[in-house]
Every structure is written in structure tokens, then in C-alpha cells.
Amino acid sequence: MLQTNQSSNDQGDLLRALNEPQRIAVTHVSGPLLVLAGAGSGKTRVITHRIANLILHEDVQPDRILAVTFTNKAAAEMRERVQRRLAGHPFNAWIGTFHSLCLRILRQDGTRIGLAEGFNIYDGDDQRALVKRILKAEGVDRSAGPPRSFLSKISRAKNGMISPAELEKQSYSPEGRQAARIYGLYEQALRRANAVDFDDLLVRTLELFREHEEVAARYASRCEYLLVDEYQDTNRPQYLLVRFLTAAHGNICVVGDEDQSIYRFRGAELRNILEFEQDHPDTTVIRLEQNYRSSDTIIRAASAVIAKNVFRKGKTLWTDNDRGDPVELFCASDDRLEAAWVSQRIQQLADSMPLEEIAVLYRTNAQSRQVEEMLRRDRVPYQIVGSVQFYERKEIKDLLAYLKLAANPSDDIAFRRVVNTPTRGIGATTLSRIDDVARGLGLPLMEAAGHALQQGLLPQRAAGRLQEFLDFVTTRMHVADDQPVADLLERLVEDLDYEEYLEKAFAGQGGDRMENVLSLISAAAEYADEVGGGDLQGFLDRSALVAGADEVGERPGVTLMTIHCAKGLEFPAVFLLGLEEELFPHAMASGSDEDIEEERRLCYVAMTRAMKRLFVSHAAVRRVQGALIPHPPSRFLSEIPTDLIQDVSPVRVPGFFDQTPLGDSGSSGGGSSAARAANRRSTAPPPVVAGPSRASDAEDGYSVGSRVIHPRFGVGQIVNREGKEKHLKLTIHFSDHGQKKILPAYTKLRVES
């Protein structure tokens, strides 16, 4: 009796700090359980307390409990918190990631599907080396793309449970069929090497379970209780693994939040959590709706945004926290002013909180450049999380190296960086001979390369490729002092076919990296505007100062990151930038309702990172590839109730263009939205300049009434023009994007014939 009372008291201690829904989730014992855990609602506490309760008060053996999550860090934290709760009680439950679980299974039973006990796991470098050998053996031309590009396609196929043969059947292009063939050869090579890659850890475990039902049954029998964290992020293989492991007992508890499902690009399937009750008809559903993180204002604002989504289970978040300050809105005339406001506001906040408690979040990596420059200018320390600083990104350093070599042919570091970037077949043997000449004659590498060609020291094929490179660089040397830097960069990107190179070299990341390149071109155009022209060396000096001053690295300071990197984190103060149509939601996400809902979930995740203060901003004009492009405020701004907003924008912000109305995407009915307030206050009307009235009036072809094709906005019609030559500014109406101001000198604009 004494022991029973003690046990009851222990359970009371275990449950005392929990709210009622949390207690129900922790003490639920039998059958499927779906815990819909809102942002900041204490889901990790529920998982760890549930494991402790099963062991301490339901007499479940620890080794019959399996808990899986997505990162090693999360798994380690979960294990540590459970062990603290058990206070010395024997503990050997399986807690880890899906990949670590599958590795453990394959180590024990992988021989049944042909894996030897000592099979190797290939990491990324091993995979690239293997594919590189296959491509070489098959005589695949380099223009087909680097190994990384093929590996990306292979990984997508594996996570989609698509075999090489199935991929070939689904392919309707030579490139697709080639990728399927390389995929098949890659799989054969892995098996010959008795190796697996990380995707195989999941897929081959499924293969084991499917081909050996007794093995699947044994693991399912052992897995009396299964807990899955972040269930909204599971992909197809993980979903199937869960089904296998719960076949015997059916005691599955999944914890997740469909409103925070933001990894569809990695294969996550939202339907896994939305359809959980269909998969498990006797499911108990518990909603954790009390938020412990954020102020009432932040919760209400974020909830109003996510409520617009249709594909969700639905939750009503609330908090006992103070109402807090309103969401602060700043409508900037351009992206540079937006960044300046962020830096200024951070300095004001620093009087009352450490910089480490402040985060700046953005939709794309390219947005960080302006903020970084302003923070450096104002000597505000910061660090980049999940990325590298703008001027340290490979694509930026490569292009700057070309400019440095054009400005200073004696720069050997720049020469080495670009001589074979993009790949042009100048190999190690050729570079070694150039090095020999440079050392022997005491010359820079650029000049030594010319000597090597004159002296016939290189094979004909290598000599031809090197001569092409030298001609490419010297052409830029001759025009470097005569062309605006933005023009020089744009021509460089075009002549290198750099966009195509990025797509092939960085599969799945080419678009983001190209956005960084366009941001660099914008930086060059801004530099020219600021100094009234400016030469190449001046721009390089400015870039070096911005990139090199006060190297903060991992030093404490403000945290800058994309929203995807911020998942699972929290900060007392959060700045959310770039709330504009075509940026957030992103232009790439405009194809379907599902795309927009994913973007809205991303916005919700960003807003709910904030604990006390939330700042949101947008720029009426953002420079894209040198062109000043206006965008209306994001539809997500229109979804925040105006009584939660404090608009701190100037009464009239100087700008270039009127905002394009959101149309049906804003809220309707009485009252004005935050987006409409932004529209009213963000810009002054543009000057009205009469343009040609007939197509024949413009010698450059950009006549009022002419139809043009823009690489991003598609087909449009010129409705006005002002200025001429490099300063020509066109007003173009695009059927899908409304009215835009375009600078033809800084973009590829084609007149329809």
C-alpha cells in the first residue's frame, strides 16, 4: 500500500506542471493518439513526460518504447529530459532519428537482403566520387551536369519510392532517361561495394520488411509503444515505416502541427498528419492550444494569418501571457531603407535587451545582403545561421574574383579561383606547368600562363582551353574602366552562362544562388547611384570593406537566418522582412493553392518565433538585377487585424511608384487591413512623363504600345516611357503581374516581333 501511494504521489509530481490537455496526452495508454501541438505549446514536455509515465506508472519495459524524431540534437535532448524524469530508473528505450533506427535494424538483419555485416555508409563525398566515376565510365559529357545534380535526382526518386526502371518509364526526355540510367548504375555500384547511402537506410529497411514479413513482425511486436515527433515532416518512406512498426500493437502517438509543415521541397507529405485519423480510425485527438512562448498580440496576429488556410485540422491558440506590444509595421520606399530601419530599430532595442535575443528572418538568402551591409555600417555584431555571409557565398566570391582579375591581373588568388570555374577542362597538370613557369620567371600566374602558351609547353587541347580563358579575362580587362560595374557583371554572367552553370552545379539550389547573383548586380547599381558613377576598383574596395570589416563569424550578436532555419527556435524580438507579393509568398509558389498555403505556413512559423516583440516590413520597390521593381504588400499582411498593428512608417515615404492593389487577396468588408494601410502610405505618385504615341516613334524599339517579353514577368505591353539610353525607364503592364517599372539596361527585355 505504501508503494502504491508513493507511486500515486510520483505521478502527481510528474503531472503537476502540465495543463489539462497535456495531462490527457501524457496519461493516454492504449490505441492511436494524435497530439496537435500548436506553436510554443510544450510538445517536447508532453513526449518526455509520456515516456516517463509509461515506464514509471504503466509498467512498460523501456526497451519496448520507441521514440523517433528528425535531428540528432532533438533526440539527444529528448533522451536527456526523459532520464532526468526517471531519476536513476533503468532506461534503454530506443530514442533517435529515423535514420539511426533504420541503421540499427539493418545492422541486425541486413544480411537477409544481401548486406554484409560490415556494410559501409556512403556520405556525400563518397556518393559524388562514385557518380563521378560512373559518368566518366559512361562517357557522359560534362555539360550534362555535375555528380551533385544526378545525386539530387536519385535522392528525390528514392524518397518517392521510385526505382530506376520506374524512373525511366516516367521520363520523356533524353536527360530524364539518362538520369534513370545513371541511377541504375549507381544502385548496382552500391551493391557491388556492399554500401548504402542515407536514403537507403530508410528504403532498404522497407525492402527488408516487405521481403521478410517475419522480420517486420518481430520489430512490430517489440515496438509496444511508438512516439513520433514532428509528424508533419514525415515523407513517404517514414510514413510506411511507421505503419510497419505499429502493425502489432497499434499504440502509436504522433505529435505534430500541420500549420508548421514547411518542408514539402524535401519530400514531406502534409497528408500524413491530415489523414492520420483515416489511417487509424480509433484515434484520440488532443489539441495543445495554450501557448507559453508569445504575447497575446503575437498569437492573435499569427492565428489570423494561418486561419486562411484550408488544408489544416484547426486549432485556436491562446495564452495567459500579457497582451504585449502591437506588431510594428514599417513600409519602406525601397529595400535599402528597409534594411536601414532594421539596423536603427535593433540599436534602439539593444538598450533594453541583449543583441542575442534579436533575430532577423527573411524568405530567401539573397535578402540578407542589404541587412548585413547596414549592420556592418552601424557596427552591430551579427551572425548568419544556416548560411554564409553574403560576400562569402561561393557564387559571389567567384564573380568578384573575375572582376578582381580584370582589375589586377597579378592577383594569383583570383586566378586560381576562376581558371576552372565554371569547369572548362583546365586540369591539375596544366596548372602545375603554369606554376612551374611562374616560379621560374617570377611572374604572376596570369602572365606565366601566356608564357607557357608562347613556349609551347602545353598539349594542343589544353593550350586551346587556356587560351580561351586568357582571352575571356583580357577582354574584361580592356573594358573594365569604361563600363558601369553592373553592366560588366551582367555581361560576365551572360557570357559564362552562369545561370545554367548554377542550375547544374547546385541541383535544387540554382534559383536561390541566382537570386544572390542578381543581388550582387543590384549592389553594383546602387554603388553607382551613390557615388555618381564609380569605377570597378572602387566597387571592389567597397565590397572588401563590407565583407571584411569586423569579422563576426560565430561571435555573439543579432541572428540572421531564413525562416526555414528558424523552425523550432524562439527569440524575444523578431524582425520579419520582405512581406511583399512575389517575394513572400514567393513568385515560385504562385502555381497552386497548396503552394500558397505552404508559404502561409512559413509566415506563421516566422511570426510564432517571436516571444515579446514582432516587427514586420516590406519595401515598395526592390532592386532586382539592377531594375527597380515595385511589389504590392504581401497578402499575409492583409490577414493581420489592424487593431494588432502599429504602423510606424513615415506619413509619406519617398518612392518611385504607386502600389498595385492586392485585389481579391486582401480581406473584404469593413475596416482597413495592414496591407491597405501599407498601400496608402508607402510611396508618392510617380511623375507623369509623356512617351511616344506610336510604335514607330522609338528608335530603340521600346515604343508605347509595343509588346515585350520579360524573363520573369512574361508578356506585357509598354504603356509609358521616360528617359533614354541607359536611363530609359519603361512602364509595362503585365497580364499576370500588373504594372511594373522596368529599366531595360539592367534586364533582358525582348520586343515581340
JSON list of C-alpha atoms in Angstrom, two decimals, residues 15-113:
[
{"chain": "A", "resi": 15, "resn": "LEU", "atom": "CA", "xyz": [1.70, 15.72, -13.95]},
{"chain": "A", "resi": 16, "resn": "ARG", "atom": "CA", "xyz": [1.64, 18.77, -11.70]},
{"chain": "A", "resi": 17, "resn": "ALA", "atom": "CA", "xyz": [3.36, 21.12, -14.13]},
{"chain": "A", "resi": 18, "resn": "LEU", "atom": "CA", "xyz": [1.10, 20.13, -17.05]},
{"chain": "A", "resi": 19, "resn": "ASN", "atom": "CA", "xyz": [-2.11, 21.72, -18.24]},
{"chain": "A", "resi": 20, "resn": "GLU", "atom": "CA", "xyz": [-5.22, 19.57, -18.75]},
{"chain": "A", "resi": 21, "resn": "PRO", "atom": "CA", "xyz": [-4.72, 18.63, -22.44]},
{"chain": "A", "resi": 22, "resn": "GLN", "atom": "CA", "xyz": [-1.07, 17.85, -21.73]},
{"chain": "A", "resi": 23, "resn": "ARG", "atom": "CA", "xyz": [-2.07, 15.59, -18.82]},
{"chain": "A", "resi": 24, "resn": "ILE", "atom": "CA", "xyz": [-4.55, 13.72, -21.02]},
{"chain": "A", "resi": 25, "resn": "ALA", "atom": "CA", "xyz": [-1.87, 13.20, -23.68]},
{"chain": "A", "resi": 26, "resn": "VAL", "atom": "CA", "xyz": [0.69, 12.03, -21.12]},
{"chain": "A", "resi": 27, "resn": "THR", "atom": "CA", "xyz": [-1.63, 9.54, -19.39]},
{"chain": "A", "resi": 28, "resn": "HIS", "atom": "CA", "xyz": [-3.30, 8.15, -22.53]},
{"chain": "A", "resi": 29, "resn": "VAL", "atom": "CA", "xyz": [-2.24, 4.50, -22.71]},
{"chain": "A", "resi": 30, "resn": "SER", "atom": "CA", "xyz": [-3.86, 2.37, -25.39]},
{"chain": "A", "resi": 31, "resn": "GLY", "atom": "CA", "xyz": [-4.59, 2.96, -29.06]},
{"chain": "A", "resi": 32, "resn": "PRO", "atom": "CA", "xyz": [-3.58, 5.64, -31.55]},
{"chain": "A", "resi": 33, "resn": "LEU", "atom": "CA", "xyz": [-3.10, 9.19, -30.27]},
{"chain": "A", "resi": 34, "resn": "LEU", "atom": "CA", "xyz": [-2.79, 12.33, -32.37]},
{"chain": "A", "resi": 35, "resn": "VAL", "atom": "CA", "xyz": [-1.43, 15.32, -30.49]},
{"chain": "A", "resi": 36, "resn": "LEU", "atom": "CA", "xyz": [-1.90, 18.52, -32.48]},
{"chain": "A", "resi": 37, "resn": "ALA", "atom": "CA", "xyz": [0.64, 20.74, -30.80]},
{"chain": "A", "resi": 38, "resn": "GLY", "atom": "CA", "xyz": [0.40, 24.42, -31.60]},
{"chain": "A", "resi": 39, "resn": "ALA", "atom": "CA", "xyz": [3.49, 26.60, -31.70]},
{"chain": "A", "resi": 40, "resn": "GLY", "atom": "CA", "xyz": [5.04, 27.05, -28.26]},
{"chain": "A", "resi": 41, "resn": "SER", "atom": "CA", "xyz": [2.56, 24.69, -26.59]},
{"chain": "A", "resi": 42, "resn": "GLY", "atom": "CA", "xyz": [5.08, 22.43, -24.84]},
{"chain": "A", "resi": 43, "resn": "LYS", "atom": "CA", "xyz": [5.09, 19.39, -27.12]},
{"chain": "A", "resi": 44, "resn": "THR", "atom": "CA", "xyz": [8.56, 18.19, -26.09]},
{"chain": "A", "resi": 45, "resn": "ARG", "atom": "CA", "xyz": [7.41, 18.21, -22.47]},
{"chain": "A", "resi": 46, "resn": "VAL", "atom": "CA", "xyz": [4.44, 16.03, -23.44]},
{"chain": "A", "resi": 47, "resn": "ILE", "atom": "CA", "xyz": [6.62, 13.49, -25.27]},
{"chain": "A", "resi": 48, "resn": "THR", "atom": "CA", "xyz": [9.19, 13.17, -22.49]},
{"chain": "A", "resi": 49, "resn": "HIS", "atom": "CA", "xyz": [6.57, 13.04, -19.72]},
{"chain": "A", "resi": 50, "resn": "ARG", "atom": "CA", "xyz": [4.61, 10.46, -21.69]},
{"chain": "A", "resi": 51, "resn": "ILE", "atom": "CA", "xyz": [7.65, 8.18, -21.95]},
{"chain": "A", "resi": 52, "resn": "ALA", "atom": "CA", "xyz": [8.37, 8.61, -18.24]},
{"chain": "A", "resi": 53, "resn": "ASN", "atom": "CA", "xyz": [4.74, 7.89, -17.34]},
{"chain": "A", "resi": 54, "resn": "LEU", "atom": "CA", "xyz": [4.69, 4.67, -19.40]},
{"chain": "A", "resi": 55, "resn": "ILE", "atom": "CA", "xyz": [7.82, 3.42, -17.65]},
{"chain": "A", "resi": 56, "resn": "LEU", "atom": "CA", "xyz": [7.11, 4.58, -14.10]},
{"chain": "A", "resi": 57, "resn": "HIS", "atom": "CA", "xyz": [3.35, 4.14, -13.86]},
{"chain": "A", "resi": 58, "resn": "GLU", "atom": "CA", "xyz": [2.20, 1.77, -16.61]},
{"chain": "A", "resi": 59, "resn": "ASP", "atom": "CA", "xyz": [4.94, -0.84, -16.06]},
{"chain": "A", "resi": 60, "resn": "VAL", "atom": "CA", "xyz": [6.06, -0.71, -19.69]},
{"chain": "A", "resi": 61, "resn": "GLN", "atom": "CA", "xyz": [9.57, -2.02, -20.23]},
{"chain": "A", "resi": 62, "resn": "PRO", "atom": "CA", "xyz": [11.77, 0.77, -21.59]},
{"chain": "A", "resi": 63, "resn": "ASP", "atom": "CA", "xyz": [13.10, -1.38, -24.44]},
{"chain": "A", "resi": 64, "resn": "ARG", "atom": "CA", "xyz": [9.55, -1.75, -25.76]},
{"chain": "A", "resi": 65, "resn": "ILE", "atom": "CA", "xyz": [9.26, 2.01, -26.29]},
{"chain": "A", "resi": 66, "resn": "LEU", "atom": "CA", "xyz": [10.50, 3.64, -29.48]},
{"chain": "A", "resi": 67, "resn": "ALA", "atom": "CA", "xyz": [10.61, 7.42, -29.95]},
{"chain": "A", "resi": 68, "resn": "VAL", "atom": "CA", "xyz": [11.76, 8.93, -33.24]},
{"chain": "A", "resi": 69, "resn": "THR", "atom": "CA", "xyz": [12.42, 12.49, -34.30]},
{"chain": "A", "resi": 70, "resn": "PHE", "atom": "CA", "xyz": [14.29, 14.26, -37.08]},
{"chain": "A", "resi": 71, "resn": "THR", "atom": "CA", "xyz": [17.59, 15.54, -35.74]},
{"chain": "A", "resi": 72, "resn": "ASN", "atom": "CA", "xyz": [20.29, 14.08, -33.56]},
{"chain": "A", "resi": 73, "resn": "LYS", "atom": "CA", "xyz": [20.14, 17.20, -31.40]},
{"chain": "A", "resi": 74, "resn": "ALA", "atom": "CA", "xyz": [16.40, 16.79, -30.77]},
{"chain": "A", "resi": 75, "resn": "ALA", "atom": "CA", "xyz": [16.88, 13.09, -30.00]},
{"chain": "A", "resi": 76, "resn": "ALA", "atom": "CA", "xyz": [19.68, 13.82, -27.53]},
{"chain": "A", "resi": 77, "resn": "GLU", "atom": "CA", "xyz": [17.59, 16.49, -25.79]},
{"chain": "A", "resi": 78, "resn": "MET", "atom": "CA", "xyz": [14.63, 14.12, -25.57]},
{"chain": "A", "resi": 79, "resn": "ARG", "atom": "CA", "xyz": [16.75, 11.33, -24.07]},
{"chain": "A", "resi": 80, "resn": "GLU", "atom": "CA", "xyz": [18.33, 13.68, -21.53]},
{"chain": "A", "resi": 81, "resn": "ARG", "atom": "CA", "xyz": [14.97, 15.04, -20.37]},
{"chain": "A", "resi": 82, "resn": "VAL", "atom": "CA", "xyz": [13.49, 11.55, -20.00]},
{"chain": "A", "resi": 83, "resn": "GLN", "atom": "CA", "xyz": [16.47, 10.37, -17.99]},
{"chain": "A", "resi": 84, "resn": "ARG", "atom": "CA", "xyz": [16.08, 13.34, -15.65]},
{"chain": "A", "resi": 85, "resn": "ARG", "atom": "CA", "xyz": [12.44, 12.38, -15.11]},
{"chain": "A", "resi": 86, "resn": "LEU", "atom": "CA", "xyz": [13.32, 8.75, -14.42]},
{"chain": "A", "resi": 87, "resn": "ALA", "atom": "CA", "xyz": [15.83, 9.75, -11.73]},
{"chain": "A", "resi": 88, "resn": "GLY", "atom": "CA", "xyz": [18.05, 6.69, -11.96]},
{"chain": "A", "resi": 89, "resn": "HIS", "atom": "CA", "xyz": [15.42, 4.21, -13.16]},
{"chain": "A", "resi": 90, "resn": "PRO", "atom": "CA", "xyz": [16.87, 1.74, -15.73]},
{"chain": "A", "resi": 91, "resn": "PHE", "atom": "CA", "xyz": [16.40, 3.23, -19.17]},
{"chain": "A", "resi": 92, "resn": "ASN", "atom": "CA", "xyz": [17.12, 1.58, -22.52]},
{"chain": "A", "resi": 93, "resn": "ALA", "atom": "CA", "xyz": [14.30, 2.84, -24.72]},
{"chain": "A", "resi": 94, "resn": "TRP", "atom": "CA", "xyz": [15.07, 3.49, -28.36]},
{"chain": "A", "resi": 95, "resn": "ILE", "atom": "CA", "xyz": [15.22, 7.25, -28.87]},
{"chain": "A", "resi": 96, "resn": "GLY", "atom": "CA", "xyz": [16.75, 8.51, -32.09]},
{"chain": "A", "resi": 97, "resn": "THR", "atom": "CA", "xyz": [16.21, 9.65, -35.64]},
{"chain": "A", "resi": 98, "resn": "PHE", "atom": "CA", "xyz": [14.54, 7.61, -38.35]},
{"chain": "A", "resi": 99, "resn": "HIS", "atom": "CA", "xyz": [17.95, 7.06, -39.93]},
{"chain": "A", "resi": 100, "resn": "SER", "atom": "CA", "xyz": [19.60, 5.86, -36.72]},
{"chain": "A", "resi": 101, "resn": "LEU", "atom": "CA", "xyz": [16.69, 3.48, -36.09]},
{"chain": "A", "resi": 102, "resn": "CYS", "atom": "CA", "xyz": [16.94, 2.02, -39.59]},
{"chain": "A", "resi": 103, "resn": "LEU", "atom": "CA", "xyz": [20.70, 1.65, -39.34]},
{"chain": "A", "resi": 104, "resn": "ARG", "atom": "CA", "xyz": [20.24, -0.33, -36.16]},
{"chain": "A", "resi": 105, "resn": "ILE", "atom": "CA", "xyz": [17.71, -2.61, -37.87]},
{"chain": "A", "resi": 106, "resn": "LEU", "atom": "CA", "xyz": [19.91, -3.13, -40.92]},
{"chain": "A", "resi": 107, "resn": "ARG", "atom": "CA", "xyz": [22.94, -3.90, -38.76]},
{"chain": "A", "resi": 108, "resn": "GLN", "atom": "CA", "xyz": [20.93, -6.66, -37.13]},
{"chain": "A", "resi": 109, "resn": "ASP", "atom": "CA", "xyz": [19.05, -8.08, -40.13]},
{"chain": "A", "resi": 110, "resn": "GLY", "atom": "CA", "xyz": [20.50, -6.53, -43.28]},
{"chain": "A", "resi": 111, "resn": "THR", "atom": "CA", "xyz": [22.12, -9.81, -44.32]},
{"chain": "A", "resi": 112, "resn": "ARG", "atom": "CA", "xyz": [18.66, -11.03, -45.31]},
{"chain": "A", "resi": 113, "resn": "ILE", "atom": "CA", "xyz": [18.61, -8.56, -48.21]}
]
